[in-house]
Amino acid sequence: MFAFFLCGIHSSNLRVETKRREKGKIMLKINKYCNNPSWIAAITAFFAGIAIHLFALANVIQNYDNIYVPRGYGSGITLGRWLLTILGEFLDKRGLGYNVPVLWGITFILFLAIAAYYIVRIFNMKSRLFAALVGIICVCFPTITSTMYFRYTVIYYGLAIVLSVLAAYVAINAKNKVVTATIVSALLVACSLGIYQAYLPLTISIFVLYLIQQALIGEESWQKLFYRGLYYCLCLVLGLVAYFVLLKVCLHAYGAQLSTYQGVDSMGKMQIGMIPQFVLNAFTTFFTMPVNNYYSLAPIKLLAHAYILVEILTIIMIGIIIFKKKPKALHALLTILLVAIFPVAVNFIVIMCPDSKIYTLMVYSFITVLIAPLVVFEAVPEPQENWIKAKKIGAAIIAAILIVITFTYSYLDNVNYTRMYYVNRQVENYFSSMITQVRMTEGFSSDMKWAFLGSVQDPLLNNSWQTGPFYDGGGATETLINSYSNSRWISTYVGYEIPYADEKTEAALYKNDVVKEMPCWPDYGSIQVVDDVVVIKLSEPKQNKVQ
């Protein structure tokens, strides 16, 4: 009996010891991830992204496009986005194409966390603070808020961002398997372009910034760095070729053709003589961005000053490293050349779309401007004893500036979301009031056609959130009321499917003497029944706006 008792105690001790070992292993794994800069970037990006964009995740926020797509992926192959069409139709056929804010938004943030993980790995960052800052930069940047306005696309665009980062990661880490890495990198470029073309500059910027970092570290000769640059260019060119080949195949398979929207049908066609002008434009708009608030990236002076400081500090650090290491003339010259190329790489979207309007949605590559001082600082050589304090102070200054920028962006992200919430309510209530007045119009019948003539130019329309530091993609109240998707606002929020009159009927009504004498909305008499058609006269013909 006593022996059994001893065996029981021994067995119990073994179980306790086993549990302790298992718990120890788990804690070691947790510590390993928490001390790994790449994982710190990913974890920080995910949880910071949830916190920053919580308002958009918890509320339905509409813009002119999002309201139009309750299910689906928007425009795909006709805009050159062949993979977007394939992925969108694959999900939609399985009932997974609904435009839902929470799940799609969280998945988008998860993709951004993955991108942050690989960005930190590419640049081999060792500072956990810097890695955390990279994660926050990736999720708080204005492009992300602008993308969240187009919620029906976020999971696809998030995947495109990951693919663009992976394309750089695979090529940079090619090592002995160069051929395989080249093919994989090129295919990743092609697939990213096949979802959304605006992320190619992100891949290019990462390549150039990596070369700058390696040039500053100085472990490789200028010849090897030069050949690395040529190799990265080869991956990009092969990626573009693969993109156009796959696009042609998909256009043929779907029986479609490219749209003329924003010059999409002329992709890949560029006049050689115009290239210097495009490059100069990319260079100048990069440096004037903080002052002129190009792409809505510096809508307040605090951000403009912070961007200027970031650029100055980055240049100063590069100069200090070159001065301290005193590399050979050709090595120093190559470093300076790469630094000069970097602004063009970041702003390459200007070269890609010379005839198009550039939106906040299209400039995610500018995150590399904020990441650049962190990357360059990692290349600063280990200082002598009397310089250790100076290096710590430098790191603290860089971190402080980036914390200010990320906090300000996080704040402005929520300002933009709040503004759009009120804009949405105004549009909803505006159409609700208008339809109520239509139903009260003398002679109204539910079987009548409706004719909205012109566009709303209401002098009483006002929004206290209408002016301010806002990003592209949202839209003002009047813009949404007059947008192509206004019928969807009415059917979605008011629940009224309007039988619209055709264009021929509207043109005839404008010539009708009764309509000519009618005042414009919102004045009394701007809604009347004319020739068995409900006429809502919004403006005179010459005042019509093209939306």
XYZ file of C-alpha atoms in Angstrom:
547
model
C 0.000 0.000 0.000
C 2.803 2.329 0.944
C 4.537 1.512 -2.348
C 1.447 2.494 -4.298
C 1.317 5.731 -2.352
C 4.950 6.487 -3.203
C 4.304 5.690 -6.864
C 1.351 8.076 -6.853
C 3.486 10.884 -5.409
C 6.225 10.186 -7.956
C 3.686 10.201 -10.816
C 2.202 13.470 -9.557
C 5.658 15.041 -9.360
C 6.397 13.928 -12.914
C 3.168 15.533 -14.178
C 4.009 18.772 -12.361
C 7.542 18.729 -13.764
C 6.223 18.033 -17.293
C 3.782 20.936 -17.012
C 6.575 23.207 -15.837
C 8.737 22.230 -18.797
C 5.868 22.766 -21.240
C 5.111 26.132 -19.651
C 8.796 27.004 -19.865
C 8.889 26.135 -23.558
C 5.828 28.293 -24.199
C 7.405 31.203 -22.311
C 10.618 30.779 -24.304
C 8.642 30.945 -27.550
C 6.751 34.033 -26.361
C 10.021 35.696 -25.321
C 11.554 34.737 -28.660
C 8.729 36.426 -30.580
C 8.631 39.443 -28.256
C 12.369 39.999 -28.661
C 12.370 39.484 -32.430
C 12.140 42.889 -34.193
C 10.204 41.412 -37.143
C 7.549 39.935 -34.872
C 7.431 43.139 -32.827
C 6.683 45.065 -36.040
C 3.913 42.622 -37.025
C 2.283 42.460 -33.587
C 2.484 46.230 -33.116
C 1.051 46.825 -36.592
C -1.891 44.500 -35.981
C -2.973 45.829 -32.593
C -2.185 49.464 -33.409
C -4.116 49.053 -36.666
C -7.172 47.752 -34.807
C -6.999 50.657 -32.348
C -6.410 53.362 -34.976
C -9.095 52.177 -37.386
C -11.622 50.956 -34.802
C -14.159 53.608 -35.844
C -14.096 52.396 -39.448
C -14.277 48.763 -38.339
C -17.284 49.362 -36.092
C -19.237 51.690 -38.425
C -20.437 51.545 -42.005
C -18.740 54.511 -43.693
C -19.662 55.107 -47.319
C -18.036 57.067 -50.118
C -19.165 57.493 -53.730
C -17.867 54.030 -54.754
C -18.387 51.976 -51.597
C -22.150 52.609 -51.529
C -22.333 51.255 -55.072
C -20.754 47.886 -54.232
C -22.718 46.017 -51.531
C -21.261 42.838 -53.011
C -18.337 42.380 -55.387
C -14.938 43.932 -56.060
C -15.650 46.925 -58.307
C -13.815 47.439 -61.592
C -11.314 44.720 -62.369
C -9.898 43.556 -65.659
C -11.139 46.582 -67.637
C -8.766 48.687 -65.506
C -5.899 46.237 -66.016
C -6.519 44.453 -62.693
C -6.709 40.909 -63.997
C -5.941 39.177 -60.682
C -8.515 41.332 -58.880
C -11.156 39.946 -61.239
C -10.022 36.350 -60.694
C -9.917 36.667 -56.895
C -13.104 38.734 -56.713
C -15.137 36.307 -58.785
C -13.705 33.325 -56.908
C -14.894 34.730 -53.563
C -18.191 36.060 -54.893
C -19.205 32.700 -56.399
C -18.749 31.172 -52.961
C -20.898 33.797 -51.254
C -17.887 35.589 -49.739
C -18.074 38.798 -51.722
C -20.223 40.896 -49.384
C -18.947 44.326 -48.383
C -18.584 43.897 -44.610
C -16.568 46.350 -42.481
C -15.308 44.289 -39.540
C -13.969 41.097 -41.122
C -12.625 42.791 -44.269
C -11.023 45.589 -42.249
C -9.320 43.230 -39.779
C -8.040 41.062 -42.640
C -6.655 44.194 -44.305
C -4.815 45.152 -41.107
C -3.481 41.583 -40.834
C -2.018 41.907 -44.344
C -0.374 45.201 -43.335
C 1.122 43.463 -40.287
C 2.615 40.807 -42.568
C 4.055 43.550 -44.792
C 5.605 45.245 -41.730
C 7.139 41.912 -40.669
C 8.936 41.482 -44.000
C 9.993 45.137 -44.255
C 11.857 44.810 -40.946
C 13.426 41.545 -42.143
C 14.537 43.109 -45.428
C 16.465 45.859 -43.646
C 17.640 43.549 -40.839
C 16.548 46.004 -38.150
C 17.885 45.256 -34.683
C 16.175 47.978 -32.660
C 12.857 46.821 -31.206
C 11.676 50.431 -30.866
C 12.424 51.120 -34.529
C 10.671 47.885 -35.530
C 7.571 48.908 -33.557
C 7.629 52.304 -35.297
C 7.736 50.581 -38.696
C 4.641 48.603 -37.714
C 2.732 51.743 -36.687
C 3.841 53.655 -39.804
C 2.485 50.854 -42.004
C -1.017 51.066 -40.486
C -1.502 54.757 -39.660
C -0.419 56.191 -43.025
C -3.126 58.277 -44.827
C -3.217 55.814 -47.728
C -4.662 53.199 -45.368
C -7.528 55.475 -44.294
C -8.190 56.401 -47.907
C -8.254 52.694 -48.784
C -10.703 51.997 -45.958
C -13.176 54.321 -47.702
C -13.178 51.772 -50.533
C -13.879 48.928 -48.115
C -14.990 46.476 -50.792
C -11.391 46.412 -52.087
C -9.376 46.347 -48.842
C -8.635 42.617 -48.631
C -7.456 42.594 -52.246
C -5.380 45.758 -51.903
C -3.909 44.466 -48.624
C -2.815 41.315 -50.449
C -1.304 43.473 -53.225
C 0.770 45.376 -50.624
C 2.084 42.102 -49.175
C 2.938 40.808 -52.661
C 4.819 44.014 -53.508
C 6.901 43.730 -50.308
C 7.494 39.998 -50.829
C 8.694 40.693 -54.396
C 11.496 42.813 -52.935
C 12.172 40.368 -50.086
C 12.568 37.362 -52.416
C 14.927 39.199 -54.791
C 17.032 40.682 -51.981
C 17.433 37.254 -50.357
C 18.105 35.378 -53.604
C 21.545 34.064 -52.481
C 22.370 30.866 -54.404
C 18.943 30.271 -55.986
C 19.079 33.323 -58.248
C 17.016 31.932 -61.161
C 14.204 30.704 -58.901
C 14.208 33.934 -56.922
C 14.085 35.998 -60.128
C 11.073 34.091 -61.453
C 9.238 34.210 -58.109
C 9.981 37.912 -57.586
C 8.814 38.763 -61.124
C 5.590 36.790 -60.653
C 4.941 38.543 -57.331
C 5.388 41.915 -59.061
C 2.986 40.828 -61.830
C 0.382 39.623 -59.323
C 0.607 42.805 -57.232
C 0.146 44.878 -60.396
C -2.740 42.589 -61.356
C -4.613 43.641 -58.214
C -3.701 47.338 -58.089
C -0.949 49.016 -60.095
C -0.125 51.738 -57.548
C 2.026 49.514 -55.312
C 4.858 49.038 -57.812
C 6.629 52.180 -56.474
C 6.688 50.522 -53.030
C 8.739 47.623 -54.409
C 11.056 50.011 -56.267
C 11.512 52.198 -53.162
C 12.408 49.204 -50.992
C 15.009 48.090 -53.546
C 16.634 51.536 -53.687
C 16.517 52.063 -49.912
C 18.096 48.642 -49.369
C 20.911 49.489 -51.786
C 21.483 52.776 -49.943
C 21.677 50.884 -46.644
C 24.172 48.357 -48.041
C 26.251 51.119 -49.609
C 26.427 52.883 -46.235
C 27.302 49.686 -44.348
C 30.144 49.287 -46.827
C 30.606 45.526 -46.653
C 30.140 45.141 -50.432
C 32.142 46.743 -53.232
C 30.552 49.334 -55.480
C 30.729 46.848 -58.376
C 28.692 44.257 -56.454
C 26.145 46.891 -55.431
C 25.892 48.045 -59.028
C 25.203 44.484 -60.226
C 22.661 44.062 -57.423
C 20.856 47.141 -58.725
C 20.824 45.735 -62.254
C 19.455 42.456 -60.905
C 16.616 44.230 -59.093
C 15.824 46.149 -62.294
C 15.704 42.818 -64.147
C 13.177 41.458 -61.629
C 11.002 44.566 -62.067
C 11.181 44.466 -65.878
C 10.365 40.744 -65.975
C 7.500 41.428 -63.581
C 6.103 44.116 -65.887
C 6.440 41.819 -68.899
C 4.672 39.001 -67.015
C 1.937 41.438 -65.967
C 1.200 42.557 -69.531
C 1.303 38.980 -70.863
C -1.110 37.748 -68.191
C -3.299 40.804 -68.746
C -3.548 40.043 -72.487
C -4.424 36.415 -71.742
C -7.130 37.408 -69.248
C -8.579 40.099 -71.528
C -8.936 37.468 -74.248
C -10.376 34.884 -71.820
C -12.978 37.318 -70.438
C -13.704 38.926 -73.801
C -12.954 42.357 -72.345
C -10.951 45.427 -73.300
C -9.184 48.117 -71.304
C -11.139 51.184 -70.256
C -10.132 54.705 -71.267
C -10.518 55.809 -67.623
C -7.424 57.711 -66.400
C -5.543 56.577 -69.520
C -5.588 52.879 -68.526
C -5.804 51.801 -72.173
C -2.429 53.458 -72.844
C -0.520 51.655 -70.067
C 3.016 50.778 -71.071
C 3.080 53.425 -73.797
C 5.410 56.309 -73.050
C 7.125 58.841 -75.257
C 10.893 58.500 -74.705
C 11.397 62.230 -75.064
C 9.026 62.913 -72.160
C 10.859 60.708 -69.644
C 13.256 63.475 -68.413
C 10.264 65.734 -67.771
C 8.424 62.975 -65.869
C 11.527 62.236 -63.775
C 11.982 65.931 -62.974
C 8.295 66.167 -62.018
C 8.627 63.152 -59.710
C 11.743 64.660 -58.122
C 10.325 68.139 -57.555
C 6.907 67.030 -56.278
C 8.644 64.713 -53.798
C 10.512 67.590 -52.155
C 7.662 70.098 -52.361
C 5.112 67.591 -50.991
C 5.356 68.778 -47.362
C 4.894 72.420 -48.328
C 2.183 71.973 -50.970
C 0.447 69.015 -49.286
C 0.589 66.893 -52.422
C -1.514 63.743 -52.148
C -2.916 65.007 -48.783
C 0.097 63.614 -46.902
C 0.912 66.806 -44.987
C -2.429 68.565 -44.444
C -1.253 70.457 -41.346
C 1.932 72.447 -40.695
C 3.083 70.120 -37.933
C 3.349 67.253 -40.438
C 4.981 69.478 -43.058
C 7.690 70.516 -40.588
C 8.124 66.939 -39.376
C 8.612 65.648 -42.938
C 11.217 68.328 -43.608
C 13.036 67.352 -40.402
C 12.943 63.670 -41.376
C 14.463 64.426 -44.783
C 17.142 66.730 -43.320
C 18.103 64.239 -40.596
C 18.311 61.401 -43.123
C 20.607 63.413 -45.392
C 22.759 64.496 -42.422
C 23.150 60.894 -41.228
C 24.123 59.740 -44.721
C 26.691 62.537 -44.894
C 28.117 61.627 -41.459
C 28.425 57.931 -42.378
C 30.209 58.723 -45.646
C 32.521 61.166 -43.847
C 33.340 58.721 -41.032
C 33.932 55.687 -43.279
C 35.695 57.584 -46.069
C 34.826 55.053 -48.812
C 36.470 54.981 -52.220
C 35.395 57.702 -54.643
C 33.277 55.412 -56.852
C 31.584 53.858 -53.814
C 30.715 57.296 -52.430
C 29.523 58.413 -55.866
C 27.243 55.365 -56.171
C 25.807 56.072 -52.711
C 25.045 59.673 -53.651
C 23.490 58.521 -56.938
C 21.217 56.078 -55.084
C 20.177 58.828 -52.667
C 19.298 61.013 -55.677
C 17.279 58.165 -57.251
C 15.314 57.476 -54.053
C 12.840 60.415 -54.402
C 12.049 59.334 -57.980
C 11.544 55.733 -56.828
C 9.180 56.776 -54.039
C 7.228 59.084 -56.347
C 7.346 56.735 -59.337
C 3.542 56.824 -59.555
C 3.914 60.230 -61.255
C 5.891 58.540 -64.042
C 3.491 55.596 -64.232
C 0.402 57.815 -64.472
C 1.511 61.071 -66.122
C -1.999 61.899 -67.370
C -3.914 60.801 -64.273
C -4.878 62.503 -61.041
C -2.827 61.092 -58.170
C -4.883 60.282 -55.059
C -3.915 59.573 -51.455
C -4.877 55.966 -52.219
C -1.989 55.661 -54.689
C 1.042 56.822 -52.682
C 1.692 54.103 -50.099
C 5.329 54.046 -51.241
C 5.841 57.267 -49.241
C 6.010 55.153 -46.063
C 9.625 54.483 -47.085
C 10.367 58.182 -46.527
C 9.464 57.713 -42.852
C 11.254 54.362 -42.667
C 14.410 55.771 -44.316
C 15.924 57.430 -41.194
C 15.444 54.173 -39.250
C 17.164 52.185 -41.996
C 20.017 54.667 -42.360
C 20.517 54.813 -38.579
C 20.977 51.025 -38.554
C 23.957 51.607 -40.894
C 25.668 54.060 -38.515
C 28.939 52.392 -37.384
C 29.475 51.497 -33.743
C 30.738 54.719 -32.187
C 33.795 55.278 -30.051
C 33.202 55.614 -26.332
C 32.848 59.399 -26.450
C 30.247 59.097 -29.252
C 27.944 56.495 -27.626
C 25.841 59.135 -25.896
C 25.551 61.137 -29.120
C 24.263 58.058 -30.963
C 21.652 57.414 -28.266
C 20.509 61.027 -28.476
C 20.270 60.731 -32.270
C 18.127 57.602 -31.978
C 15.871 59.341 -29.446
C 15.413 62.363 -31.747
C 14.478 60.193 -34.732
C 12.082 58.133 -32.617
C 10.497 61.286 -31.144
C 9.851 62.831 -34.578
C 8.327 59.606 -35.906
C 6.176 59.215 -32.799
C 4.830 62.724 -33.398
C 4.117 61.872 -37.048
C 2.435 58.533 -36.295
C 0.355 60.004 -33.465
C -0.723 62.912 -35.689
C -1.636 60.566 -38.538
C -3.581 58.337 -36.134
C -5.461 61.393 -34.901
C -6.169 62.636 -38.436
C -7.321 59.167 -39.496
C -10.059 59.390 -36.889
C -10.859 62.998 -37.791
C -11.425 61.802 -41.362
C -13.614 58.911 -40.255
C -15.690 61.182 -38.011
C -16.088 63.696 -40.784
C -17.288 61.005 -43.190
C -19.744 59.716 -40.586
C -21.438 63.123 -40.481
C -21.252 63.494 -44.265
C -23.026 60.139 -44.589
C -25.772 61.204 -42.194
C -26.264 64.469 -44.099
C -26.579 62.710 -47.452
C -29.007 60.180 -45.960
C -31.190 62.873 -44.401
C -30.993 65.110 -47.447
C -32.392 62.482 -49.786
C -34.960 61.419 -47.195
C -36.260 64.998 -46.975
C -36.283 65.356 -50.767
C -38.272 62.160 -51.305
C -40.764 63.176 -48.610
C -41.418 66.400 -50.510
C -41.782 64.499 -53.786
C -44.460 62.264 -52.273
C -46.329 65.360 -51.066
C -46.243 66.999 -54.504
C -49.644 67.679 -56.053
C -50.568 65.065 -58.675
C -47.852 62.600 -57.567
C -48.425 58.935 -58.375
C -46.168 55.986 -57.577
C -46.203 54.814 -61.209
C -44.615 58.038 -62.507
C -41.036 58.366 -63.766
C -38.706 60.739 -61.934
C -36.356 63.223 -63.558
C -33.528 64.807 -61.547
C -32.460 67.753 -63.697
C -29.015 69.159 -63.010
C -27.009 68.829 -59.817
C -27.607 70.067 -56.289
C -26.216 73.524 -55.582
C -27.964 74.249 -52.324
C -26.801 77.531 -50.709
C -28.141 76.337 -47.363
C -26.157 73.105 -47.417
C -23.453 73.245 -44.762
C -21.292 70.899 -42.734
C -19.206 72.014 -39.767
C -16.768 69.191 -40.662
C -16.559 70.253 -44.300
C -13.246 72.072 -44.076
C -10.125 70.618 -42.562
C -7.169 68.272 -43.087
C -8.888 65.621 -45.161
C -7.606 62.818 -47.367
C -8.733 62.028 -50.899
C -11.368 59.358 -51.380
C -13.991 60.489 -48.897
C -15.928 63.228 -50.591
C -17.933 66.197 -49.324
C -21.691 66.134 -48.746
C -22.489 67.891 -52.030
C -20.086 65.599 -53.917
C -21.850 62.462 -52.675
C -25.307 63.905 -53.339
C -24.335 64.636 -56.953
C -22.277 61.475 -57.508
C -23.063 58.766 -60.048
C -24.111 56.518 -57.160
C -26.782 58.797 -55.670
C -29.517 56.328 -56.624
C -27.833 53.746 -54.377
C -27.879 56.171 -51.465
C -31.636 56.509 -51.917
C -32.334 52.789 -52.306
C -29.973 51.785 -49.452
C -30.838 54.375 -46.811
C -34.341 55.491 -47.753
C -35.496 52.149 -49.148
C -37.071 53.650 -52.247
C -36.326 52.283 -55.724
C -36.896 55.249 -58.002
C -38.137 54.743 -61.597
C -35.844 57.190 -63.424
C -36.779 58.934 -66.663
C -34.399 58.301 -69.574
C -31.970 60.901 -70.943
C -34.199 61.669 -73.934
C -37.106 62.521 -71.626
C -34.852 64.693 -69.430
C -33.546 66.611 -72.467
C -37.127 67.264 -73.619
C -38.177 68.433 -70.154
C -35.382 71.008 -70.059
C -36.956 72.588 -73.162
C -40.436 72.564 -71.633
C -41.703 76.068 -70.814
C -43.096 74.966 -67.456
C -39.727 73.537 -66.408
C -37.922 76.669 -67.613
C -40.048 78.763 -65.257
C -39.505 76.455 -62.291
C -37.090 77.628 -59.561
C -34.152 75.424 -58.588
C -33.979 73.242 -55.532
C -34.503 73.833 -52.630
C -36.874 76.726 -53.439
C -40.643 76.210 -53.314
C -41.932 74.928 -56.641
C -38.704 73.165 -57.649
C -40.602 69.842 -57.547
C -43.583 69.516 -59.890
C -45.389 66.941 -61.970
C -44.901 67.844 -65.651
C -46.341 65.654 -68.453
C -46.827 62.780 -65.993
C -43.161 62.962 -64.910
C -41.986 64.011 -61.458
C -39.499 66.797 -62.162
C -36.933 67.735 -59.494
C -35.128 70.760 -60.903
C -31.771 70.959 -59.160
C -30.038 73.526 -61.384
C -30.204 75.272 -64.724
C -28.644 73.427 -67.705
C -25.547 75.652 -67.874
C -24.915 75.098 -64.140
C -24.800 71.306 -64.335
C -21.718 69.724 -62.845
C -19.982 66.653 -64.178
C -19.466 64.148 -61.344
